[in-house]
Every structure is written in C-alpha cells, then in structure tokens.
Coordinates of C-alpha atoms in Angstrom, one line a residue:
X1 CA -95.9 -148.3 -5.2
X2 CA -95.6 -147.3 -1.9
X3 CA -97.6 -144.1 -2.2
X4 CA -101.0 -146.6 -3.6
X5 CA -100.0 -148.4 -0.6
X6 CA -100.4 -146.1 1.8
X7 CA -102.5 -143.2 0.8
X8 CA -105.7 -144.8 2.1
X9 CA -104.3 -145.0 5.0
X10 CA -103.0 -141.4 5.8
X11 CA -106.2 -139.6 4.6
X12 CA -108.2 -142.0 7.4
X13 CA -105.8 -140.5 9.4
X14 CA -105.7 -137.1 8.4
X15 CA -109.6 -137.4 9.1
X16 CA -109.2 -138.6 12.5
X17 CA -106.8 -135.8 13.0
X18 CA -104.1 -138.6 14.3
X19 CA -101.2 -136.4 13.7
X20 CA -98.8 -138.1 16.1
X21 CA -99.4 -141.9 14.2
X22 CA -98.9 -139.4 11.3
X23 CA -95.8 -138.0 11.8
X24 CA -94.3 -141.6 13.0
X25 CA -95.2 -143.2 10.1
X26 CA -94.0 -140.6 7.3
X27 CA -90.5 -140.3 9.4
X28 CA -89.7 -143.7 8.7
X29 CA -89.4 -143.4 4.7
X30 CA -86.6 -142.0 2.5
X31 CA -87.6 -138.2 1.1
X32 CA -87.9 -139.7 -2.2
X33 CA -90.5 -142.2 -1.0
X34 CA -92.6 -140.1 1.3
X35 CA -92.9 -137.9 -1.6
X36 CA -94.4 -140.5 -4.0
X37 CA -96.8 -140.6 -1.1
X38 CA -97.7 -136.7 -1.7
X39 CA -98.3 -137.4 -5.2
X40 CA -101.6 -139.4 -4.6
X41 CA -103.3 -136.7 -2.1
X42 CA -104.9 -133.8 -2.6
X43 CA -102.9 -130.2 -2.4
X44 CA -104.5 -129.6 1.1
X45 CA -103.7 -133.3 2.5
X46 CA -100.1 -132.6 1.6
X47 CA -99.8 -129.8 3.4
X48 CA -101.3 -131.0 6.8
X49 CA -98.2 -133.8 5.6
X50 CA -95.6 -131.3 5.3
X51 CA -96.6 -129.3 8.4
X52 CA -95.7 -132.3 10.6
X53 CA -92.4 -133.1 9.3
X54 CA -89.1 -131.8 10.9
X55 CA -88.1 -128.9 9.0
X56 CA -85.0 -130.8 7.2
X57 CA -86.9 -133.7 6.2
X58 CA -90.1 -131.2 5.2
X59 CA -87.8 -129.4 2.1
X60 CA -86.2 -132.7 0.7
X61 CA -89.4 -134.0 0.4
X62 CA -90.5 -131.0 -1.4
X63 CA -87.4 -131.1 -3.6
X64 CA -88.3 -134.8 -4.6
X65 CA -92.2 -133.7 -5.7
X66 CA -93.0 -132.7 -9.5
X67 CA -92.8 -128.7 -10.0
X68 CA -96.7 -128.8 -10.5
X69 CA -97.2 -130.5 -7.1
X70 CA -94.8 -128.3 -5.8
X71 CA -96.7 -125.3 -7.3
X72 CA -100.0 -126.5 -5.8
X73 CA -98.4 -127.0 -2.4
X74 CA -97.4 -123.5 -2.1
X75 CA -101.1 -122.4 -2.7
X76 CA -102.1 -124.6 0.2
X77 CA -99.3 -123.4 2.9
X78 CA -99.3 -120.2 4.8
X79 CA -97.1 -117.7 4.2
X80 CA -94.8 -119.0 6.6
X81 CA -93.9 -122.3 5.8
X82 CA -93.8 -121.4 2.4
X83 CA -91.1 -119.1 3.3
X84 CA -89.5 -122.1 5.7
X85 CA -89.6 -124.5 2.6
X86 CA -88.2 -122.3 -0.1
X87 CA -85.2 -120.9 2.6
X88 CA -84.3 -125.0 3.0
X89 CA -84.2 -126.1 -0.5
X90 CA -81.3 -126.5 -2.3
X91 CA -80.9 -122.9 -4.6
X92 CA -80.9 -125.5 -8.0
X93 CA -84.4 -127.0 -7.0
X94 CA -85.7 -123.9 -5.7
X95 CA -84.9 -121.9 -9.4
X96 CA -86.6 -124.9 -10.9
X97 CA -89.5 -123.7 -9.9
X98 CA -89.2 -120.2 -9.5
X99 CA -88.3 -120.1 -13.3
X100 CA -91.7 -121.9 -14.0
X101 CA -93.7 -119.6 -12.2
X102 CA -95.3 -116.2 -13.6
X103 CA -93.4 -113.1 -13.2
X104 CA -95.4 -111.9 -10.2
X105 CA -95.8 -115.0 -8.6
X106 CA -91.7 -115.5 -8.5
X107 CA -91.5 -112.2 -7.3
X108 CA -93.4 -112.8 -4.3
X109 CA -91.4 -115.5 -3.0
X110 CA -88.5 -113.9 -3.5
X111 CA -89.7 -111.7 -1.1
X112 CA -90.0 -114.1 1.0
X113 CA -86.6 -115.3 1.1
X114 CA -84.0 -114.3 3.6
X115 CA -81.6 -111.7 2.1
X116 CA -78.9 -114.4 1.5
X117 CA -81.0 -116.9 0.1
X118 CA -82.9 -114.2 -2.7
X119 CA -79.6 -112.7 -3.2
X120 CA -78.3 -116.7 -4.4
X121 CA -81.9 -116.8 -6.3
X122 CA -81.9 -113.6 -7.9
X123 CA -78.2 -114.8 -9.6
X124 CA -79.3 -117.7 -10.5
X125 CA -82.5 -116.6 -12.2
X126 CA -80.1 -114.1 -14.1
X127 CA -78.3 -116.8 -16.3
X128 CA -79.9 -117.9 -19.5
X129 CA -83.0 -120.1 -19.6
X130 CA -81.9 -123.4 -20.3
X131 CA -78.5 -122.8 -19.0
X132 CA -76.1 -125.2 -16.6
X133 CA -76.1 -121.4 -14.5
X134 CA -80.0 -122.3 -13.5
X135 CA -78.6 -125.6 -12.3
X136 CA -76.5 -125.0 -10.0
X137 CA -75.9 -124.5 -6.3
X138 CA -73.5 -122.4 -4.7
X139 CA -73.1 -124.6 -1.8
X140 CA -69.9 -126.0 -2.3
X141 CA -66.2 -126.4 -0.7
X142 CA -63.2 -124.2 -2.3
X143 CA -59.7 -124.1 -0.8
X144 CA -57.3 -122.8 -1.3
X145 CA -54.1 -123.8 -3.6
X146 CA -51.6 -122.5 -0.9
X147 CA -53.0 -124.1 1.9
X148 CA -52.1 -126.7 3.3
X149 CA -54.0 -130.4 4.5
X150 CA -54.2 -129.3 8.3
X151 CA -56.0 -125.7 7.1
X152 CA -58.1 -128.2 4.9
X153 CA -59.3 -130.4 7.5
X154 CA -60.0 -127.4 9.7
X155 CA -61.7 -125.7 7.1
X156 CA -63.9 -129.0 6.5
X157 CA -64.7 -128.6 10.1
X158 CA -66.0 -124.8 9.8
X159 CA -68.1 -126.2 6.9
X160 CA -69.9 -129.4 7.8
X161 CA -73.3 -128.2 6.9
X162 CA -71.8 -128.7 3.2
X163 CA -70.5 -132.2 4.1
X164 CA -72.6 -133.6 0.9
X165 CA -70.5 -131.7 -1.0
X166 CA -67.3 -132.6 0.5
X167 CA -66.5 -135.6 -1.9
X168 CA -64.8 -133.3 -4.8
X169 CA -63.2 -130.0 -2.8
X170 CA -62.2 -127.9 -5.7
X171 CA -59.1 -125.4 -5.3
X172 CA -59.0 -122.3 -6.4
X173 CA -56.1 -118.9 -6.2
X174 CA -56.2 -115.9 -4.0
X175 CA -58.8 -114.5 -7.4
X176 CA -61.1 -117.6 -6.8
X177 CA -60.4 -118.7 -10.2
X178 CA -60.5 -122.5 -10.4
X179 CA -57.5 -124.3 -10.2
X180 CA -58.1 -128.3 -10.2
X181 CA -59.4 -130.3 -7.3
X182 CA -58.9 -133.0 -4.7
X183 CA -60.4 -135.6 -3.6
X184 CA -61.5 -135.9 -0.1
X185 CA -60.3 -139.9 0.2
X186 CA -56.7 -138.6 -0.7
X187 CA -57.0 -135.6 1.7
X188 CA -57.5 -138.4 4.7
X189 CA -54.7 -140.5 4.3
X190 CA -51.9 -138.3 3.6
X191 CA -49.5 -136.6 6.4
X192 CA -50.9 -133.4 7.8
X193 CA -48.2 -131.0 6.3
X194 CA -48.7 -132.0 2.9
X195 CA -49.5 -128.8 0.3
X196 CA -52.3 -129.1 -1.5
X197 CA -50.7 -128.9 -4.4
X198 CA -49.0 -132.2 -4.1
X199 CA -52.3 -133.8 -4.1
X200 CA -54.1 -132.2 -6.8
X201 CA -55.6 -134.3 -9.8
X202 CA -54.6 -132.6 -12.5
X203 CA -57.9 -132.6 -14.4
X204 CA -59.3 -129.4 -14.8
X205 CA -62.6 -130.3 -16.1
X206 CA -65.7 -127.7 -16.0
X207 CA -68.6 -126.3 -17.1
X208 CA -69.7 -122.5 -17.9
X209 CA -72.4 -121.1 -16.2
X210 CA -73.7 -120.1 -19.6
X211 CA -73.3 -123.7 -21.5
X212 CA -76.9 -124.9 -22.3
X213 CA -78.0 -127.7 -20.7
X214 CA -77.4 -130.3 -23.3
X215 CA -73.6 -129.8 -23.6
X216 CA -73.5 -130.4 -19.6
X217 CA -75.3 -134.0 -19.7
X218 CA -72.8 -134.5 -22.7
X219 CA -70.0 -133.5 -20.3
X220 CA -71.1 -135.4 -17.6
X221 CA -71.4 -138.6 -20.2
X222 CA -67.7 -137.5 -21.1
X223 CA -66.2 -137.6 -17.9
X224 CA -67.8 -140.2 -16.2
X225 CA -68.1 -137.9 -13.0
X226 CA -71.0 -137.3 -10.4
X227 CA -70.0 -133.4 -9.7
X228 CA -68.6 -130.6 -11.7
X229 CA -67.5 -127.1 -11.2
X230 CA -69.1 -124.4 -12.9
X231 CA -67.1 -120.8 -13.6
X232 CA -67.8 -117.8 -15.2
X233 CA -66.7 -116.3 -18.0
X234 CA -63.1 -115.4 -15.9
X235 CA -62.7 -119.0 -14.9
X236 CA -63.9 -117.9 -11.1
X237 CA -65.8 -121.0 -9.4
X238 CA -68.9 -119.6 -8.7
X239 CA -71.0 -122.9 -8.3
X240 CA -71.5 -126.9 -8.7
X241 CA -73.6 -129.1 -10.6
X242 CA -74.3 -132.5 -9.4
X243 CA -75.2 -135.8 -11.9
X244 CA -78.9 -135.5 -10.6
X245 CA -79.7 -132.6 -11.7
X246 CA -78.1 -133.6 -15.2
X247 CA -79.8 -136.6 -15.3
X248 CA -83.3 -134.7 -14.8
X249 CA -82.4 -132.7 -17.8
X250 CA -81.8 -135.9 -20.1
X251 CA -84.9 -137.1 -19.2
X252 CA -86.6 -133.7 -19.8
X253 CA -84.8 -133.6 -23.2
X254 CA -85.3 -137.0 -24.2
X255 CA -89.6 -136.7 -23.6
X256 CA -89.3 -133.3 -25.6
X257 CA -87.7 -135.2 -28.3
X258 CA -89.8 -138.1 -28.4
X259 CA -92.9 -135.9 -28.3
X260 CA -92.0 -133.9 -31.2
X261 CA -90.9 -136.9 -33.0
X262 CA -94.6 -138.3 -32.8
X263 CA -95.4 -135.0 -34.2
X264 CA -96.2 -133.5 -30.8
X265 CA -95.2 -130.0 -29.7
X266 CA -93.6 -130.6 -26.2
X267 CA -95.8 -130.9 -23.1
X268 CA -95.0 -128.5 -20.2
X269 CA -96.5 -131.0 -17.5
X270 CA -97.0 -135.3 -17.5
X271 CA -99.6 -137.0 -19.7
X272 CA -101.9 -137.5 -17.2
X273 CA -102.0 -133.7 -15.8
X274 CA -102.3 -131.8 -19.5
X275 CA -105.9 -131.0 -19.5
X276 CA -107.6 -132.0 -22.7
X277 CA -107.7 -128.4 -24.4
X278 CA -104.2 -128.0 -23.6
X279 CA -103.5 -131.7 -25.3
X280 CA -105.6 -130.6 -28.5
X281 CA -103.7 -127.4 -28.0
X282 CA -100.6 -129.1 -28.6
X283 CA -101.3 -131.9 -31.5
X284 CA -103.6 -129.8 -33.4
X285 CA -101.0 -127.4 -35.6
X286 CA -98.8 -130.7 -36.6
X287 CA -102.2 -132.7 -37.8
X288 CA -103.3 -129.6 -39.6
X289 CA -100.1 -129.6 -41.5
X290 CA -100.1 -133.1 -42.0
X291 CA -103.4 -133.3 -43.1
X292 CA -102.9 -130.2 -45.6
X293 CA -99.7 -132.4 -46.8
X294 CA -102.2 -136.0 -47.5
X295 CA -104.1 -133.3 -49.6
X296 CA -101.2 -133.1 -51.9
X297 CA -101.2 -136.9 -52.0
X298 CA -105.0 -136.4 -53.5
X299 CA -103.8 -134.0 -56.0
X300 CA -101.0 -136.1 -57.2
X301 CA -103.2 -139.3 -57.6
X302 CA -106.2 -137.4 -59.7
X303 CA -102.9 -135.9 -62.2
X304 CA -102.7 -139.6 -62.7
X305 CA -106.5 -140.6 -62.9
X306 CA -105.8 -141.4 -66.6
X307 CA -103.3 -144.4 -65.9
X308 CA -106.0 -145.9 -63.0
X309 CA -109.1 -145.6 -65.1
X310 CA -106.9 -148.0 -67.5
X311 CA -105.1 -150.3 -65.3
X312 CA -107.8 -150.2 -62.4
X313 CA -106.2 -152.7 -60.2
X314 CA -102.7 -150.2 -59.5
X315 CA -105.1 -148.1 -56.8
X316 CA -105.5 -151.5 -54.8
X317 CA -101.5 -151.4 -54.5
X318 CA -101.6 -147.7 -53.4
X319 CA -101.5 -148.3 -49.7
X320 CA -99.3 -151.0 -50.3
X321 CA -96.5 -148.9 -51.8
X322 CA -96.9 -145.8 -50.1
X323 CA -96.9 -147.3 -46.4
X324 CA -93.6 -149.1 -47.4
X325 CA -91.9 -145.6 -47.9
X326 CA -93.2 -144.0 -45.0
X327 CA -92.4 -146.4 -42.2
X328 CA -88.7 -147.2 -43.9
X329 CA -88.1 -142.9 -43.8
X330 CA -89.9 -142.9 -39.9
X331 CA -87.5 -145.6 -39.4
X332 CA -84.1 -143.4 -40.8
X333 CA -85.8 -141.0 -39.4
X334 CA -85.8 -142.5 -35.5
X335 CA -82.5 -143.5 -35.7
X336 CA -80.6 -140.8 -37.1
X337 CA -82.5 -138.5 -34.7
X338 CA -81.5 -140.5 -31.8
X339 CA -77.7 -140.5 -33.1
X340 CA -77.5 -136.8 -33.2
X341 CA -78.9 -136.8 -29.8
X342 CA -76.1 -139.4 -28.9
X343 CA -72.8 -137.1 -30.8
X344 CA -72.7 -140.9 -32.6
X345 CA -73.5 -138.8 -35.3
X346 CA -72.1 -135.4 -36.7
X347 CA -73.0 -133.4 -39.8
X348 CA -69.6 -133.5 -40.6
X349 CA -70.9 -137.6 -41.7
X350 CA -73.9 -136.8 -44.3
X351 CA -71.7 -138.5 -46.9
X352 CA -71.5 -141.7 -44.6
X353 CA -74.8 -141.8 -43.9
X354 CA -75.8 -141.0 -47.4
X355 CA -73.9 -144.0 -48.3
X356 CA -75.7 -146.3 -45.7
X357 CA -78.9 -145.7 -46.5
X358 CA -78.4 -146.2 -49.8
X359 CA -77.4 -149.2 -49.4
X360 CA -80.0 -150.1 -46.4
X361 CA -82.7 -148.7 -48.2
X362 CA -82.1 -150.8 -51.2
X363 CA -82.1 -153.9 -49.4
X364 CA -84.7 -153.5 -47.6
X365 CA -86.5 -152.6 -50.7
X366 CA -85.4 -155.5 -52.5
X367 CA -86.7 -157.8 -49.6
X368 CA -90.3 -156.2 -49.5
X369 CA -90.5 -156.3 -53.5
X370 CA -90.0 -160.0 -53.1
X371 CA -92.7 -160.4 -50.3
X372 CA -94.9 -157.7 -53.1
X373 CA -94.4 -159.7 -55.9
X374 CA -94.8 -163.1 -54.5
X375 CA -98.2 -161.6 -53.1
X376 CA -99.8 -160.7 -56.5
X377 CA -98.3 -164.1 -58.0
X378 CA -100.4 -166.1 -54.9
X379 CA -103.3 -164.0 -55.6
X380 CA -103.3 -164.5 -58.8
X381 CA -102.8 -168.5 -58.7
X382 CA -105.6 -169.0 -56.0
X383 CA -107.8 -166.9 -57.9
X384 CA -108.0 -164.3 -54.5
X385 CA -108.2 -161.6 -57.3
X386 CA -111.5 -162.0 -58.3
X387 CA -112.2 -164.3 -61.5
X388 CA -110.4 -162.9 -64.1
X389 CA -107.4 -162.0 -61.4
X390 CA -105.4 -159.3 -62.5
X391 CA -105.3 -160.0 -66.2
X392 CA -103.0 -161.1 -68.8
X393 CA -100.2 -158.5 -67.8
X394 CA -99.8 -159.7 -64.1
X395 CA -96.1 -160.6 -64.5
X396 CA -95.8 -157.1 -65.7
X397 CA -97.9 -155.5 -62.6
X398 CA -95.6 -157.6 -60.0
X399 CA -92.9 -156.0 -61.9
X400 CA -94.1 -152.8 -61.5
X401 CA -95.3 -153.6 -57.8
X402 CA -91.6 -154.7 -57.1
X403 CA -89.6 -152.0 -58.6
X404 CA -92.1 -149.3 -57.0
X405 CA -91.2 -150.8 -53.8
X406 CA -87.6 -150.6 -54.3
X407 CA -87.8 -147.1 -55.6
X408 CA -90.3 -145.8 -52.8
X409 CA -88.4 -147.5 -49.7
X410 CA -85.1 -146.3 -50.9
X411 CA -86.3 -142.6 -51.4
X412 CA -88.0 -142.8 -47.6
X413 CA -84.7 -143.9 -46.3
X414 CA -82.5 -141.2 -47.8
X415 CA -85.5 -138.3 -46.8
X416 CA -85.8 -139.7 -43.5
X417 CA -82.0 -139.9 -43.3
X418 CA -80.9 -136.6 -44.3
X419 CA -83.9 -134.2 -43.2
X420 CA -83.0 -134.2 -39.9
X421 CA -79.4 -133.5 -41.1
X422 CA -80.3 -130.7 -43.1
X423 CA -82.6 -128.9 -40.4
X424 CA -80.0 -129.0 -38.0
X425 CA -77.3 -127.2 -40.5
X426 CA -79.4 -124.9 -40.9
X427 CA -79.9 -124.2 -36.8
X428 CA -83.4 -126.4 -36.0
X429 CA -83.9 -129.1 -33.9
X430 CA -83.7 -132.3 -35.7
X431 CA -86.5 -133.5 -33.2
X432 CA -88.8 -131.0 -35.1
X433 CA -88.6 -133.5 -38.4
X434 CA -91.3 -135.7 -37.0
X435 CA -91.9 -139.4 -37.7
X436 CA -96.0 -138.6 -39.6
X437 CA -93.9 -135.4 -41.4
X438 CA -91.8 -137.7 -42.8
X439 CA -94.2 -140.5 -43.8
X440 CA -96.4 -138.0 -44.7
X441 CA -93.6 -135.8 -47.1
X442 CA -92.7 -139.4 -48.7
X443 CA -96.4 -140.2 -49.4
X444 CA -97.0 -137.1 -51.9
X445 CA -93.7 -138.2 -53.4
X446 CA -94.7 -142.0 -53.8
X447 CA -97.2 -141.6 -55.6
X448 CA -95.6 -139.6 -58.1
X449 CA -92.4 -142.9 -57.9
X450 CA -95.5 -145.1 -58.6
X451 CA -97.2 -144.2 -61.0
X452 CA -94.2 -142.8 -63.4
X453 CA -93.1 -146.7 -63.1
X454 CA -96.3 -148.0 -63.8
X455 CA -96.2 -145.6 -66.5
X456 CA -92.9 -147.0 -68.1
X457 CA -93.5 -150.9 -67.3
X458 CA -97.0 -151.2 -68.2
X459 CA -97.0 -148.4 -71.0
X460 CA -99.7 -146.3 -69.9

C-alpha cells in the first residue's frame, strides 16, 4: 500500500536528482515498509535508493526484499556496496540467497566477503539444502554454566551489538555443548552473586543443524517459542533460528503444496514474475498426464457403446456421475493432505480414516442420489425430457442414476482419502497426489461403476 503510494513520487524525485528530500523521506519508514517501496521501482531506481541510506538501515531493507529483487539489486550496485550489503546482512538471509544463485555467481560474492563473514557463509552453505543449518545465524549469546550473573551482565555488555538476541542467552559447558538456557528478564532481577545454574529453565529444547526444515516449523508450533538453539551432531551450540525465518519456510511450504495440489509443479518465483514459458513449463507435464488419463475414460465408455446405443439417455447422466466422484475424492483429497501437513494425521491412522470416509462418502452419496433421482422424476413430470421423456423404465433409470451416485462418490472418497496415504508410505510427497489426478483417476473408474450398474438395474 505504501509502496503504490509513494513510488510516483520518488522516481519524480530520483529524476530531479533530489537526493537530500530522498534520503529524508525513506528514513522515516520501518525496513519492512521502505522495502515494499523497492518492490514497485525498477532495479536501477533501487539502487540510487539504497545508495542514500545509512549503511544499517541500507541491509535490513535488503533483507526484507524478495530473493529475485535482491538478485536484480546486486546487478545494479558496484562492487562495493554489494560487498557493504552482503558484509551487513544477517548470515541466514544472506545464505538465502547465495543458495539461489549459480555456482559461479555465489562464488563471486563470497569473495567479496570479509574473511569472517565468508568463513560463517561457507559453513552455512555446507549443511544440507533444505536444512534448519541454512537457517541459521551464528550471532547469538552463550555463557557459561559456571559463571555467575555479574560475569553475565558483563559479558552482555562486551556483546551489545547482539542485543537482538539477548532475550534467550543459552548456556553451554567448558566443550560448548548446550546445556539449557535463561531468560534475560530473570537474569535482571535476581542478586548479582547468583550461579547461573540456579536460574536455568530446565527445558532443553533444540534443533539439529541437519533437521529439514519442516520438522523445525513443527518444533517451533510445538514449543510455542520465538528462538531456538541449533547443535550439531555432538550437542555443541553452533547457531540460532528465530520464528521469522520459520515462518517464511511455512509459507514457502504451504504455496509448494497448494501448487502441486492444483496439479502444478512448484514455482521458484511469485505468479506474477514466472515468465509465460516458464509457467507452461511448469503445468504442461501434469496436463499431459491428465489428458493421457481422460483418454482412458474414452476407452472405457466405447467398451460400453453396446449398453448406450440401447439405453441412449444413460450418456446424458455421464457428466452427471462422473463429476460427483471427482470433486467428493479432490475434496478427501484437500483435506487429508492438509492433515498430514498439520501431524493431525499419521499413517499410523489409515484404518480411522478408512472408516470415516466410508461413512462420509456414503452419506454424501446418499444425499446427491436424492437430489439425482428427484431430478429425472421432475424432468420426467414437466416433460423437460423431450416428448416421450425418458421412457417407460424411468423409475428404473433414477434407480440406477441413484445408486451410481452412491457407488461413484463413495469410491472418490476412499481414493482421494488413502492416495495420499499410500504415496507417503512409500516416501513421496502426499502434495504430489493432485486435486485433477485424483478427479481425473476416479473418472476412468466411474465409468466402469456406471455402467456395470446400469448393466444390472436396467438389464442391458
């Protein structure tokens, strides 16, 4: 909102070269603000932006913008400040974008770190992709166990460059292995003598620097906490993660999930910013394979071509019946995804959810069969069927219409259900079971439902 506001503004005075009014205004906003401004200028405008701010304010801004801004923005800086920026940023943004860069291009700006700072980048970009080590920072406060609240408060003092990290100080032994932690409002109020072992919390609660970065936001859900520790694989504290960064990899998460689930493979950047190969790129394959699975659906109505040529009006119902299944198995399908996502459901509980959408699925079909078979009844009684309606054996077709209906929802709930289940027992991502998969899987297998009841009601 703020960056529609005042982007007009800042370009008429980037073109009057007003970088004094500049500078006053942009110093007035929160980080996060000024960099929703960025976001609406072009690479080059941002950088005459950047290049007027102090040098704190200059990297939080640049920590707030999306990684392909962020990318852009280093093509349109010197050397220099690219150098100033990516020395200022905290070491878990700056991996985030190192890690998106190519090879050579990451190994450039390494280079262009300070030793200290591309020592801290080169161990982060050593953990795992995808793992809580590439979110972390090693700017954090560790005391020690022995000490006690005097040395603390001192220590505090040495530090105060970390002081956003001073809310959780986490103790550790003369090996640095973690210990517990204390909070600084307890570390305030008690006497100055006091050990700080009489003021620990006794909740040793942490991640490892290998965990992926699922099991952290699951953690962090856990715990109800806004900081954790992270240790290797001796229990030494070798870094922090903070509830921000966690709650960026939800979100991340969550939009790959959703994507996949509308049978779309993942987007690396926002809607808006995929160019349109890339986007055909990326729905293409799954509307291949769904369109190669709608041929099946062919197939499996010309096997019954006998039984339509005879009861003609059964291919008006066709739609009917098989977009009942699919949206009750994209429904099962939504929320037992979701549930996995959530831990509310485990495969330890296929036999529960078995059991529930059985029973769902039946219902529901019982309640569209009724709205089915109340639909040919009116059709037939207003005469919206053509002359002769649909025949002496109506009662029997609103039969068959109803019990298709039963069948076909009933089967869509239980595939819907339990595909996603099965993929991820056998190691796949449940999100991979899309939505149009499923619809598209109980289609082929409707028909078959359908007509095989027809077939038995109707004696075809």
């Amino acid at each position: 909102m703020i960056g529609n506001l005042l982007a007009p503004e800042l370009k008429e005075l980037i073109q009057r070269r007003d970088f004094a009014q500049l500078r006053d205004i942009l110093c007035d906003f929160p980080p996060a603000d000024v960099a929703e401004i960025f976001v609406d200028l072009k690479p080059d405008d941002e950088a005459v932006l950047l290049r007027l701010l102090p040098r704190e304010l200059a990297a939080e801004v640049f920590e707030y913008l999306p990684l392909d801004d962020q990318e852009k923005l280093l093509h349109a800086l010197g050397s220099e400040q690219v150098a100033q920026i990516l020395n200022d940023i905290a070491p878990d943004d700056r991996t985030a974008l190192l890690e998106e860069l190519p090879a050579a291009a990451t190994q450039k700006l390494l280079n262009l770190l300070s030793p200290k700072e591309r020592k801290i980048a080169t161990e982060l970009l050593g953990y795992p992709k995808n793992s809580i080590g590439r979110r972390m920072t090693p700017r954090y406060v560790a005391i020690q166990q022995n000490w006690t609240v005097s040395e603390v408060l001192a220590e505090l003092r040495r530090q105060e460059h970390k002081r956003d990290a001073m809310n959780q100080l986490y103790v550790t032994d003369s090996k640095g292995r973690l210990v517990d932690f204390v909070r600084l409002r307890n570390l305030v109020v008690v006497p100055p003598q006091t050990s700080v072992l009489e003021i620990l919390e006794n909740q040793k609660i942490f991640l490892r620097a290998t965990d992926d970065q699922e099991t952290a936001v699951a953690t962090f859900k856990k715990y109800d906490v806004s900081m954790l520790p992270v240790v290797d694989s001796n229990d030494v504290l070798v870094g922090v993660v903070t509830v921000d960064d966690v709650l960026d990899v939800a979100e991340k998460e969550a939009t790959e999930d959703i994507q996949k689930l509308g049978g779309v493979q993942a987007l690396e950047a926002s809607y808006l910013k995929t160019g349109i190969f890339e986007m055909v790129k990326k729905r293409a394959p799954w509307l291949a394979v769904l369109f190669i699975g709608e041929m099946f659906t062919s197939v499996a109505m010309q096997n019954y071509g006998g039984e339509i040529q005879e009861v003609v009006v059964l291919a008006f119902f066709v739609p009917l019946i098989l977009s009942s299944g699919g949206n009750s198995g994209s429904q099962a399908t939504s929320l037992i995804i979701r549930a996995m996502a959530l831990n509310d459901v485990l495969l330890r509980d296929w036999w529960r959810v078995l059991r529930r959408e059985l029973a769902t699925g039946f219902l529901l079909g019982c309640i569209l069969a009724a709205v089915g078979m109340a639909r040919v009844f009116l059709w037939q009684f207003l005469h919206l069927a053509g002359p002769t309606g649909y025949g002496a054996n109506y009662m029997m077709l609103s039969l068959t219409i109803g019990v298709s209906l039963v069948c076909v929802v009933l089967w869509g709930s239980l595939v819907g259900a339990m595909l996603p289940m099965f993929l991820r027992l056998i190691r796949l991502d449940p999100a991979v079971c899309s939505a149009p998969f499923v619809a598209t899987l109980v289609d082929v297998t409707g028909i078959v439902i359908f007509f095989n009841v027809a077939r038995h009601i109707l004696h075809l």
